Coordinates of C-alpha atoms in Angstrom, one line a residue:
M174 CA -27.4 8.1 3.5
A175 CA -26.9 4.7 2.3
E176 CA -24.2 2.6 4.1
P177 CA -20.6 2.7 2.8
E178 CA -19.6 -0.4 1.0
I179 CA -16.4 -2.3 0.0
L180 CA -14.8 -1.1 -3.3
H181 CA -12.3 -3.6 -5.0
I182 CA -9.5 -2.3 -7.3
R183 CA -7.6 -4.4 -9.6
L184 CA -3.7 -3.7 -9.3
Q185 CA -1.4 -3.3 -12.1
Q186 CA 1.7 -5.2 -10.7
D187 CA 5.3 -4.6 -12.0
D188 CA 7.8 -7.2 -11.0
Q189 CA 5.3 -8.9 -8.5
W190 CA 4.6 -5.4 -7.0
P191 CA 2.4 -4.8 -5.2
P192 CA 2.3 -7.9 -3.6
F193 CA -1.5 -8.2 -4.1
D194 CA -3.4 -8.3 -7.3
C195 CA -6.3 -6.1 -5.8
E196 CA -6.9 -4.0 -2.7
E197 CA -10.1 -2.8 -1.0
V198 CA -11.4 0.7 0.0
R199 CA -14.4 2.0 1.7
G200 CA -16.9 4.1 -0.8
E201 CA -20.4 5.7 -0.5
P202 CA -23.0 5.6 -3.1
V203 CA -23.8 9.0 -4.8
G204 CA -26.1 7.7 -7.2
G205 CA -26.3 5.1 -10.0
D206 CA -23.0 3.2 -10.4
R207 CA -20.8 6.0 -8.8
Y208 CA -19.3 5.8 -5.4
R209 CA -17.1 8.5 -3.5
V210 CA -13.8 6.8 -2.2
L211 CA -13.7 7.2 1.7
T212 CA -10.6 5.6 2.6
A213 CA -7.3 6.0 0.8
P214 CA -5.6 3.2 -1.2
A215 CA -2.6 1.7 -0.1
F216 CA -1.2 0.4 -3.6
A217 CA -3.5 2.0 -6.2
R218 CA -2.1 4.7 -8.4
R219 CA -3.8 7.8 -9.4
L220 CA -6.7 7.5 -6.8
A221 CA -7.3 9.4 -3.4
V222 CA -9.9 10.0 -0.9
D223 CA -13.2 12.0 -2.1
D224 CA -12.8 11.1 -5.9
V225 CA -15.8 9.5 -7.5
V226 CA -15.4 6.2 -9.4
S227 CA -17.7 4.3 -11.4
V228 CA -18.2 0.7 -10.4
H229 CA -19.7 -2.5 -11.7
R230 CA -21.1 -5.3 -9.5
D231 CA -19.5 -8.9 -10.4
G232 CA -21.2 -12.4 -10.4
T233 CA -20.3 -12.7 -6.6
G234 CA -21.9 -9.2 -5.5
W235 CA -18.4 -7.6 -5.2
L236 CA -18.1 -3.9 -6.3
W237 CA -15.1 -3.2 -8.8
V238 CA -13.8 0.2 -9.6
D239 CA -13.8 0.7 -13.2
R240 CA -12.5 4.4 -13.6
V241 CA -12.4 7.6 -11.7
V242 CA -15.1 9.8 -13.1
E243 CA -14.4 13.0 -10.9
R244 CA -11.4 14.0 -8.9
G245 CA -11.4 15.3 -5.5
E246 CA -9.2 17.6 -3.8
H247 CA -7.3 15.0 -1.7
S248 CA -4.0 13.5 -2.4
T249 CA -2.5 10.2 -1.6
V250 CA 0.9 9.5 -0.4
R251 CA 2.7 6.4 0.7
V252 CA 5.8 6.1 3.2
L253 CA 7.9 3.3 3.5
I254 CA 9.4 3.5 7.2
R255 CA 13.1 2.9 7.3
R256 CA 13.8 3.6 10.8
P257 CA 11.0 2.3 12.8
E258 CA 11.6 4.9 15.9
A259 CA 10.6 7.4 13.1
E260 CA 7.2 6.2 12.7
G261 CA 5.5 7.7 15.6
P262 CA 6.9 11.3 15.2
L263 CA 6.1 11.2 11.5
S264 CA 2.8 10.1 12.3
A265 CA 2.2 12.8 14.8
A266 CA 3.7 15.3 12.6
L267 CA 1.4 14.6 9.6
A268 CA -1.7 14.5 11.9
A269 CA -0.9 17.7 13.1
H270 CA -0.7 19.2 9.8
G271 CA -4.2 18.0 9.2
C272 CA -3.4 14.8 7.4
R273 CA -4.9 11.2 8.1
V274 CA -2.4 8.6 8.6
S275 CA -3.3 4.9 8.4
A276 CA -1.6 1.4 8.3
S277 CA -1.3 -0.7 5.3
P278 CA -1.4 -4.4 4.8
L279 CA 2.5 -4.4 4.9
P280 CA 4.5 -3.5 8.0
D281 CA 6.4 -0.5 7.8
L282 CA 4.2 1.0 5.0
L283 CA 2.0 4.0 5.8
V284 CA -1.0 5.5 3.8
V285 CA -1.3 9.2 4.1
D286 CA -4.4 11.0 3.0
V287 CA -3.8 14.7 2.7
P288 CA -7.1 16.7 2.6
G289 CA -7.6 19.6 0.2
P290 CA -7.3 22.4 2.7
V291 CA -3.8 20.9 4.0
D292 CA -0.6 22.9 3.2
Y293 CA 0.9 20.2 1.0
A294 CA 3.9 22.3 0.3
A295 CA 4.8 21.8 4.3
V296 CA 3.8 18.2 4.1
R297 CA 6.1 17.5 1.4
G298 CA 9.0 19.4 3.3
L299 CA 8.6 17.2 6.1
L300 CA 8.6 13.9 4.0
E301 CA 11.6 15.2 2.2
D302 CA 13.4 16.1 5.3
G303 CA 13.0 12.6 6.7
E304 CA 13.9 11.0 3.6
R305 CA 17.3 12.8 3.2
Q306 CA 17.8 11.8 6.8
G307 CA 17.1 7.9 5.8
D308 CA 13.9 7.6 8.3
W309 CA 11.7 7.0 5.2
E310 CA 10.9 6.9 1.6
Y311 CA 7.7 8.5 0.3
Q312 CA 5.9 8.4 -2.9
E313 CA 3.2 10.5 -4.2
A314 CA 0.6 8.0 -5.5
R315 CA -1.9 10.9 -6.5
I316 CA -1.5 14.5 -6.0
S317 CA -4.7 16.9 -6.5
F318 CA -4.9 19.7 -8.8
R319 CA -5.0 21.9 -5.5
H320 CA -2.0 20.6 -4.2
D321 CA 0.1 20.5 -7.2
R322 CA -0.9 24.1 -7.7
L323 CA 0.0 25.2 -4.3
T324 CA 3.8 23.6 -4.5
E325 CA 4.3 25.1 -7.6
T326 CA 4.2 28.6 -5.9
S327 CA 5.9 27.8 -2.7

């Protein structure tokens, strides 16, 4: 199996947000110009772990994501921590549900990878509870078809 590589994603900025014009995720080659995303993006919309993307290599040798060609079953959620003491318990609770939580380039912003088998209705309930209490705000950057269907029936 080939080594993972860095994939670059151009970001659409609205009122200078996000504060970057591109970001990096790791990806593994799956054939031709296609890569499977291995890390959840902090800012890119509609992209998650296990999505397969097409890429092109620029003149400097960097790989740039062109588009998603196959959706995976993972979802990506961003959480902006409002009360610092809430971060540890939130990260532990998300990990207990089977999510992977990682830091972003910005302080107080967590990136949550929600694998397909995870009960997303329970994760969403946890996120909604903390948001109501003022502990954090969350944004669903990309919800997989599998998770979307699960929350409709809950």
